[in-house]
Each structure stands twice: as structure tokens, then as C-alpha cells.
N, CA, C and O atoms as a DFTB+ gen file, in Angstrom:
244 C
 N C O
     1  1      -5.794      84.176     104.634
     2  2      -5.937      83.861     106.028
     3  2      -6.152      82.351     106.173
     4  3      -7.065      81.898     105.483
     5  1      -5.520      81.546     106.894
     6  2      -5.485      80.444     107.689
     7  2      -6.927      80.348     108.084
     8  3      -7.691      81.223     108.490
     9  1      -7.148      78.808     107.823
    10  2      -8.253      78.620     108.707
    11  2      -8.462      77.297     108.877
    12  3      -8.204      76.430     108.042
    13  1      -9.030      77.097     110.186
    14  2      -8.680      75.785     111.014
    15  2      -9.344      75.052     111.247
    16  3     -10.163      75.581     111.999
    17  1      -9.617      73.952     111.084
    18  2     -10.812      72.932     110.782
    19  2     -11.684      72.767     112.031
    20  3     -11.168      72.484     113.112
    21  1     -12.804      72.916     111.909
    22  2     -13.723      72.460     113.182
    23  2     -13.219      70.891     113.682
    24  3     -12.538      70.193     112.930
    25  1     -13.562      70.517     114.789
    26  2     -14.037      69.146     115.391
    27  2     -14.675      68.741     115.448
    28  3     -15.667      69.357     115.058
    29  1     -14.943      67.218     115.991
    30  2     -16.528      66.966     116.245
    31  2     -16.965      67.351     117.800
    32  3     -17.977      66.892     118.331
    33  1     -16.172      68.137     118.356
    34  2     -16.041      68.136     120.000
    35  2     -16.835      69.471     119.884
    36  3     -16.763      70.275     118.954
    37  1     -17.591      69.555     120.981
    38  2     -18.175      71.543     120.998
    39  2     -19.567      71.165     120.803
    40  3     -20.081      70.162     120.306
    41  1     -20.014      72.156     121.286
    42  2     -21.310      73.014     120.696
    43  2     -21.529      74.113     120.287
    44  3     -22.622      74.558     119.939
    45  1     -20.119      74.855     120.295
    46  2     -19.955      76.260     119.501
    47  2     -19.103      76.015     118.597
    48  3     -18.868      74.845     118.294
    49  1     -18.355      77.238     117.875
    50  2     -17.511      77.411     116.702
    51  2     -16.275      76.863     117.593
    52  3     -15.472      75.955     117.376
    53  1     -16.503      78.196     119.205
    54  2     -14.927      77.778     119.577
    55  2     -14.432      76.535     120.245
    56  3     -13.304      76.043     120.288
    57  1     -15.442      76.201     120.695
    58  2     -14.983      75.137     121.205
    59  2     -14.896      73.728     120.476
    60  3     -14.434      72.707     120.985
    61  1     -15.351      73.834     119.364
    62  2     -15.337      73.044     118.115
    63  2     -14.100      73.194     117.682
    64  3     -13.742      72.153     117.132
    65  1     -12.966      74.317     117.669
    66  2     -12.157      74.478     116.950
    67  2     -10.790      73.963     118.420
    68  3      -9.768      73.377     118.062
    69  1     -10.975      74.229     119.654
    70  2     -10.422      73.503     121.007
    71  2     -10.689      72.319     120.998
    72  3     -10.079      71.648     121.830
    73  1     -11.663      71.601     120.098
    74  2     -11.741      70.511     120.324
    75  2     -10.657      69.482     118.836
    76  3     -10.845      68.322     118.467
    77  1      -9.795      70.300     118.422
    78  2      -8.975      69.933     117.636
    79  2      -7.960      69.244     118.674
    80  3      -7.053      68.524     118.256
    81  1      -8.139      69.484     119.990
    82  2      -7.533      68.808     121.101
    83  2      -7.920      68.341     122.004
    84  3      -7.830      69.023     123.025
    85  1      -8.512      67.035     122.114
    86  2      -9.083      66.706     123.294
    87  2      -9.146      67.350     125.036
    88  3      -9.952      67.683     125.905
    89  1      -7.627      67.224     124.758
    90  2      -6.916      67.023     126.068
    91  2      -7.492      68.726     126.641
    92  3      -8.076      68.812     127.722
    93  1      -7.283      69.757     125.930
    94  2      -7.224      70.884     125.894
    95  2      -8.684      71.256     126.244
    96  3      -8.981      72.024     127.160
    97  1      -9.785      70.483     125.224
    98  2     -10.728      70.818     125.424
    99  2     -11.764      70.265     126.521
   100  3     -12.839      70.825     126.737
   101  1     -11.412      69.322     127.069
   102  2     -11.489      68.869     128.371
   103  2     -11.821      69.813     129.046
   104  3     -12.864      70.372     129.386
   105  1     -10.365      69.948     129.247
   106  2     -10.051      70.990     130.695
   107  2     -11.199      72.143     130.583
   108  3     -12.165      72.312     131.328
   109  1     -10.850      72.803     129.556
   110  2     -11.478      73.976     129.203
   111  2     -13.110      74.145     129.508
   112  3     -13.674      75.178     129.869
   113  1     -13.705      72.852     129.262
   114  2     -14.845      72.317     129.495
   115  2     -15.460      72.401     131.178
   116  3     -16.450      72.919     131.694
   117  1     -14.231      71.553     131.713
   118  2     -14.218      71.692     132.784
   119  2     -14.006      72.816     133.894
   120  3     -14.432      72.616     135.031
   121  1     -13.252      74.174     133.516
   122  2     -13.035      75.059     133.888
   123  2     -14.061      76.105     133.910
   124  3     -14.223      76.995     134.746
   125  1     -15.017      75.731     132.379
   126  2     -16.222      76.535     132.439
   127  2     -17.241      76.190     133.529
   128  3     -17.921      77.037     134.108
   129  1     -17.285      74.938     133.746
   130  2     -18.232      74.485     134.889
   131  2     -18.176      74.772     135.916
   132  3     -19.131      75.037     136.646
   133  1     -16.572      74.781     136.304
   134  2     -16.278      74.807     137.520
   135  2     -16.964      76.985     138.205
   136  3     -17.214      77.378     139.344
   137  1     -17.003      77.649     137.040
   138  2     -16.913      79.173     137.118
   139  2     -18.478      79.198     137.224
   140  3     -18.931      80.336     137.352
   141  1     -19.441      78.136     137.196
   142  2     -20.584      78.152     137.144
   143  2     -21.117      77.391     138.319
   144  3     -22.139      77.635     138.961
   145  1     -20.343      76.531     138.472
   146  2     -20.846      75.485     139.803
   147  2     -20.410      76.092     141.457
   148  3     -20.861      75.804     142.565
   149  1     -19.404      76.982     141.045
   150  2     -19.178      78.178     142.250
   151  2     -19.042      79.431     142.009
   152  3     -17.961      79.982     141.799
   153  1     -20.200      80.000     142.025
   154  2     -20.010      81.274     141.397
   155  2     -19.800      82.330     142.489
   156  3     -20.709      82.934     143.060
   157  1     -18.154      82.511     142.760
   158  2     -17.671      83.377     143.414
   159  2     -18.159      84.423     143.269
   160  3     -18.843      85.039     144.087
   161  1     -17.660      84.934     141.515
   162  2     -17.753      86.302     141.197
   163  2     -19.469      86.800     141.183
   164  3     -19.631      87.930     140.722
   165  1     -20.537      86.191     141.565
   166  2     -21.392      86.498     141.228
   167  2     -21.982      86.387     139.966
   168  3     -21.486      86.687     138.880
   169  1     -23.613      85.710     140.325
   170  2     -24.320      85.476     138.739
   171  2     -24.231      86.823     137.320
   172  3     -23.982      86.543     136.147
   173  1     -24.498      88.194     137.833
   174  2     -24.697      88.743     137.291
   175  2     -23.126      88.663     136.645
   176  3     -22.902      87.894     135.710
   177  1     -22.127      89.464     137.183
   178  2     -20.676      89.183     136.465
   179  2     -20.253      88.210     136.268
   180  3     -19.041      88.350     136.106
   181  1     -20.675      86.776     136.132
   182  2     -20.201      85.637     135.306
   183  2     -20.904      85.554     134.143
   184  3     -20.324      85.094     133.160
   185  1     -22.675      86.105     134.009
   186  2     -22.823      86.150     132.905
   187  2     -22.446      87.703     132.066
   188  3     -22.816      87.655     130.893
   189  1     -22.025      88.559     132.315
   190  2     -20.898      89.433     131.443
   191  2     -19.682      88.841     131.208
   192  3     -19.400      88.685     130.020
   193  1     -18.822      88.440     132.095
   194  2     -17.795      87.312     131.386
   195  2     -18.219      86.749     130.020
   196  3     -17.770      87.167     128.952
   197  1     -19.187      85.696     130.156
   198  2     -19.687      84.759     129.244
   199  2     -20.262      85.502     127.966
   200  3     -19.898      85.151     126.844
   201  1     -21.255      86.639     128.176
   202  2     -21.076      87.555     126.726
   203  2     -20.141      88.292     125.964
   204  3     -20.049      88.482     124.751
   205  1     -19.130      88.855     127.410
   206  2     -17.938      89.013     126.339
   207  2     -16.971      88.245     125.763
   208  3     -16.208      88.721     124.923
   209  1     -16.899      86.761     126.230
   210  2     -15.886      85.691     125.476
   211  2     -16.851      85.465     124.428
   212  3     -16.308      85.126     123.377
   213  1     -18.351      85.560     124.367
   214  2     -19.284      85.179     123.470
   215  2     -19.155      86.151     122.414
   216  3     -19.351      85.925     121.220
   217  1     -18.791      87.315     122.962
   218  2     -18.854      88.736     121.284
   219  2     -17.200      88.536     120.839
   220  3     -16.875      88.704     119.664
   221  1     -16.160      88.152     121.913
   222  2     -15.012      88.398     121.282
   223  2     -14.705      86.902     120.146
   224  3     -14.146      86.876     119.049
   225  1     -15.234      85.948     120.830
   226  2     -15.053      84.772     119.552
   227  2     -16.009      84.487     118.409
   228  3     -16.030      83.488     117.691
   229  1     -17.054      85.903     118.366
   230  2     -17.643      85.749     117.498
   231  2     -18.811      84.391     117.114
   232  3     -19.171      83.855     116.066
   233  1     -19.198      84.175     118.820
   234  2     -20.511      82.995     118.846
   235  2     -21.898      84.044     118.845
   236  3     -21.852      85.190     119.292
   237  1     -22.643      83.662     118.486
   238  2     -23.647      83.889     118.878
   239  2     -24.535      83.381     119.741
   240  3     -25.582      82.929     119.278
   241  1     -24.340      83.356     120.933
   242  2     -25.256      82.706     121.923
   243  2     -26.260      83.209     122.514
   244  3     -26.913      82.531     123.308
């Protein structure tokens, strides 16, 4: 199995490994904020979002 070098970008695995692209990890950065700084969907279902991208990439947060 392939495996793909961390960055120095992140504070997790995954976004350490998005941060193999700036540009990419930017956005991405930015997109998380933005799902937090207006929380349409509601607090409670943004933080289930956030545990399940958290169990499916295998962070522990």
C-alpha cells in the first residue's frame, strides 16, 4: 500500500496530508469555517458531520 507523506500544513493526519497542496488546503480550511461561522444545519448536526469525517479519516478528535 501507497503511502503519502504528511505536510507541514494541518493539525490533523488529514489535513496534513491536503496540505501536500496548499492551494487545496486553503480552501478546505476555509470551507470548514465557513460550516461553523453559519451554522445553517444546526449545532447539533454539524457536530455529527464533524465526527463522522472524524471516524471515516481515522482522526481522533
Amino acid at each position: 500500500m501507497a503511502r503519502i507523506p504528511e505536510s507541514d500544513y494541518g493539525n490533523s493526519p488529514y489535513k496534513k496530508i491536503i496540505g501536500n497542496n496548499p492551494a487545496i488546503h486553503e480552501k478546505w480550511v476555509g470551507l470548514e469555517e465557513e460550516f461553523f461561522r453559519h451554522p445553517t444545519l444546526g449545532s447539533k448536526l454539524l457536530e455529527q458531520v464533524r465526527r463522522v469525517s472524524a471516524w471515516g479519516q481515522e482522526c481522533e478528535y
